[in-house]
């Protein structure tokens, strides 16, 4: 949730990272999670500053509206973070042919049972799935804001600890 908080603060300032991917999320020796590589970060409120006809970033993590139409919206990074969560919880890369919303079993359930010896609460499990699906919403107008996304993620994390 620290990355979501950082992205939320950036969004409040009008900035989107545009290259959010696992490689750009680092863990320091003390366990602190940090976001790196701001080379493609840009002010989404000033689309005239964007190069025309060029989509910068990692295609697998690009929001649909940016990759297809060059539209940069404030919840762009929500989509990218959702792809990362999808890949983490399903244990595989997302593909454009994948059906959404996500219906298949999440690996997090098996990992949680293995780590704790307890069953994961079905409400928490469904909350994770719903959060990923909301963040992967192709229609950016229906996608949650980073603040909404972060609050939902923090709610889920509280139940996992």
Short mmCIF file of C-alpha atoms in Angstrom, two decimals:
data_model
loop_
_atom_site.label_atom_id
_atom_site.label_comp_id
_atom_site.label_asym_id
_atom_site.label_seq_id
_atom_site.Cartn_x
_atom_site.Cartn_y
_atom_site.Cartn_z
CA UNK A 1 0.00 0.00 0.00
CA UNK A 2 3.03 2.28 0.32
CA UNK A 3 3.40 2.32 -3.47
CA UNK A 4 -0.31 3.12 -3.83
CA UNK A 5 0.13 5.97 -1.33
CA UNK A 6 3.12 7.35 -3.28
CA UNK A 7 1.14 7.14 -6.52
CA UNK A 8 -1.84 8.81 -4.83
CA UNK A 9 0.35 11.74 -3.74
CA UNK A 10 1.76 12.00 -7.27
CA UNK A 11 -1.75 12.00 -8.72
CA UNK A 12 -2.74 14.78 -6.31
CA UNK A 13 0.09 16.80 -7.86
CA UNK A 14 -1.12 15.99 -11.38
CA UNK A 15 1.62 13.45 -12.13
CA UNK A 16 1.37 9.90 -13.42
CA UNK A 17 4.37 7.55 -13.34
CA UNK A 18 3.59 5.91 -16.71
CA UNK A 19 6.12 3.12 -16.28
CA UNK A 20 4.89 1.27 -13.22
CA UNK A 21 6.03 -2.35 -13.35
CA UNK A 22 7.63 -4.81 -10.92
CA UNK A 23 11.13 -3.75 -12.01
CA UNK A 24 10.39 -0.21 -10.81
CA UNK A 25 9.24 -1.28 -7.35
CA UNK A 26 12.27 -1.91 -5.15
CA UNK A 27 12.66 -3.19 -1.60
CA UNK A 28 15.46 -1.71 0.48
CA UNK A 29 17.53 -3.77 2.91
CA UNK A 30 15.35 -2.47 5.79
CA UNK A 31 12.19 -3.76 4.06
CA UNK A 32 11.00 -0.34 2.91
CA UNK A 33 9.28 -0.45 -0.49
CA UNK A 34 10.16 2.38 -2.87
CA UNK A 35 9.11 3.43 -6.34
CA UNK A 36 11.90 4.19 -8.82
CA UNK A 37 12.46 5.33 -12.43
CA UNK A 38 10.48 8.48 -12.98
CA UNK A 39 11.84 8.96 -16.51
CA UNK A 40 8.37 8.75 -18.12
CA UNK A 41 6.47 10.59 -15.37
CA UNK A 42 4.36 13.42 -16.74
CA UNK A 43 1.65 15.89 -15.76
CA UNK A 44 -1.61 14.37 -16.99
CA UNK A 45 -3.27 17.79 -16.75
CA UNK A 46 -1.07 19.07 -19.59
CA UNK A 47 -1.57 16.68 -22.52
CA UNK A 48 0.00 19.21 -24.87
CA UNK A 49 3.38 18.32 -23.32
CA UNK A 50 3.06 14.68 -24.39
CA UNK A 51 4.83 13.60 -27.56
CA UNK A 52 2.20 12.85 -30.18
CA UNK A 53 1.98 9.38 -31.70
CA UNK A 54 4.35 7.83 -29.15
CA UNK A 55 3.21 5.71 -26.19
CA UNK A 56 6.02 5.60 -23.64
CA UNK A 57 6.15 2.87 -21.01
CA UNK A 58 5.97 -0.89 -20.83
CA UNK A 59 3.12 -2.12 -23.06
CA UNK A 60 1.95 -4.92 -20.74
CA UNK A 61 1.34 -2.36 -17.97
CA UNK A 62 -0.15 0.44 -20.10
CA UNK A 63 -3.70 1.51 -19.51
CA UNK A 64 -5.96 0.70 -22.44
CA UNK A 65 -6.92 4.32 -23.16
CA UNK A 66 -3.28 5.38 -23.36
CA UNK A 67 -2.03 2.51 -25.47
CA UNK A 68 -4.93 2.66 -27.93
CA UNK A 69 -5.80 6.36 -28.07
CA UNK A 70 -2.93 8.23 -26.42
CA UNK A 71 -5.27 9.48 -23.68
CA UNK A 72 -3.50 10.01 -20.38
CA UNK A 73 -5.91 10.00 -17.45
CA UNK A 74 -5.26 10.50 -13.76
CA UNK A 75 -6.10 6.88 -12.91
CA UNK A 76 -3.60 5.50 -15.44
CA UNK A 77 -1.34 4.13 -12.70
CA UNK A 78 -4.30 2.34 -11.07
CA UNK A 79 -4.46 0.14 -14.15
CA UNK A 80 -0.71 -0.55 -14.05
CA UNK A 81 -0.76 -1.39 -10.33
CA UNK A 82 -3.70 -3.71 -10.94
CA UNK A 83 -1.74 -5.58 -13.61
CA UNK A 84 1.10 -6.06 -11.09
CA UNK A 85 -1.36 -7.37 -8.48
CA UNK A 86 -2.98 -9.63 -11.08
CA UNK A 87 0.38 -11.13 -11.96
CA UNK A 88 1.33 -11.55 -8.32
CA UNK A 89 -1.93 -13.11 -7.18
CA UNK A 90 -2.47 -15.31 -10.24
CA UNK A 91 1.20 -16.22 -10.63
CA UNK A 92 1.36 -15.48 -14.34
CA UNK A 93 1.56 -12.58 -16.76
CA UNK A 94 -1.63 -10.95 -17.92
CA UNK A 95 -2.44 -11.39 -21.62
CA UNK A 96 -4.71 -9.33 -23.82
CA UNK A 97 -6.72 -12.47 -24.48
CA UNK A 98 -7.48 -12.96 -20.78
CA UNK A 99 -11.12 -12.72 -19.89
CA UNK A 100 -12.06 -9.99 -17.47
CA UNK A 101 -13.31 -9.84 -14.85
CA UNK A 102 -10.92 -12.29 -13.23
CA UNK A 103 -12.79 -15.43 -12.19
CA UNK A 104 -10.02 -18.00 -11.83
CA UNK A 105 -8.62 -18.94 -8.40
CA UNK A 106 -6.06 -16.55 -6.97
CA UNK A 107 -2.76 -18.06 -5.84
CA UNK A 108 -2.82 -15.80 -2.81
CA UNK A 109 -5.34 -18.16 -1.25
CA UNK A 110 -2.98 -21.14 -1.44
CA UNK A 111 -0.03 -19.04 -0.24
CA UNK A 112 -2.03 -17.72 2.71
CA UNK A 113 -3.11 -21.20 3.77
CA UNK A 114 0.47 -22.47 3.40
CA UNK A 115 1.92 -19.58 5.45
CA UNK A 116 -0.67 -19.40 8.22
CA UNK A 117 -2.28 -22.83 8.30
CA UNK A 118 -5.68 -21.11 8.22
CA UNK A 119 -8.26 -20.67 5.51
CA UNK A 120 -8.51 -17.21 4.04
CA UNK A 121 -11.76 -15.44 4.78
CA UNK A 122 -13.95 -15.54 1.67
CA UNK A 123 -14.75 -11.84 2.02
CA UNK A 124 -11.05 -10.94 1.92
CA UNK A 125 -10.47 -13.25 -1.03
CA UNK A 126 -13.35 -11.70 -2.97
CA UNK A 127 -12.17 -8.22 -2.01
CA UNK A 128 -8.77 -8.89 -3.61
CA UNK A 129 -10.42 -10.19 -6.77
CA UNK A 130 -12.84 -7.24 -6.90
CA UNK A 131 -10.04 -4.72 -6.40
CA UNK A 132 -8.00 -6.20 -9.26
CA UNK A 133 -11.06 -6.25 -11.53
CA UNK A 134 -11.93 -2.65 -10.67
CA UNK A 135 -8.39 -1.52 -11.43
CA UNK A 136 -8.33 -3.39 -14.75
CA UNK A 137 -11.59 -1.76 -15.85
CA UNK A 138 -11.06 -0.83 -19.53
CA UNK A 139 -13.30 2.24 -19.18
CA UNK A 140 -11.17 4.74 -17.26
CA UNK A 141 -14.29 6.62 -16.14
CA UNK A 142 -15.38 3.52 -14.18
CA UNK A 143 -11.90 2.74 -12.83
CA UNK A 144 -11.29 3.78 -9.19
CA UNK A 145 -9.07 6.72 -8.30
CA UNK A 146 -5.72 5.92 -6.73
CA UNK A 147 -7.09 7.11 -3.37
CA UNK A 148 -10.05 4.71 -3.59
CA UNK A 149 -7.73 1.93 -4.72
CA UNK A 150 -5.26 2.55 -1.87
CA UNK A 151 -8.00 2.61 0.76
CA UNK A 152 -9.40 -0.70 -0.51
CA UNK A 153 -5.93 -2.23 -0.59
CA UNK A 154 -5.21 -1.09 2.99
CA UNK A 155 -8.53 -2.56 4.13
CA UNK A 156 -7.58 -5.93 2.61
CA UNK A 157 -4.06 -5.84 4.07
CA UNK A 158 -5.43 -5.25 7.58
CA UNK A 159 -7.39 -8.50 7.34
CA UNK A 160 -4.40 -10.47 6.07
CA UNK A 161 -2.25 -9.59 9.11
#
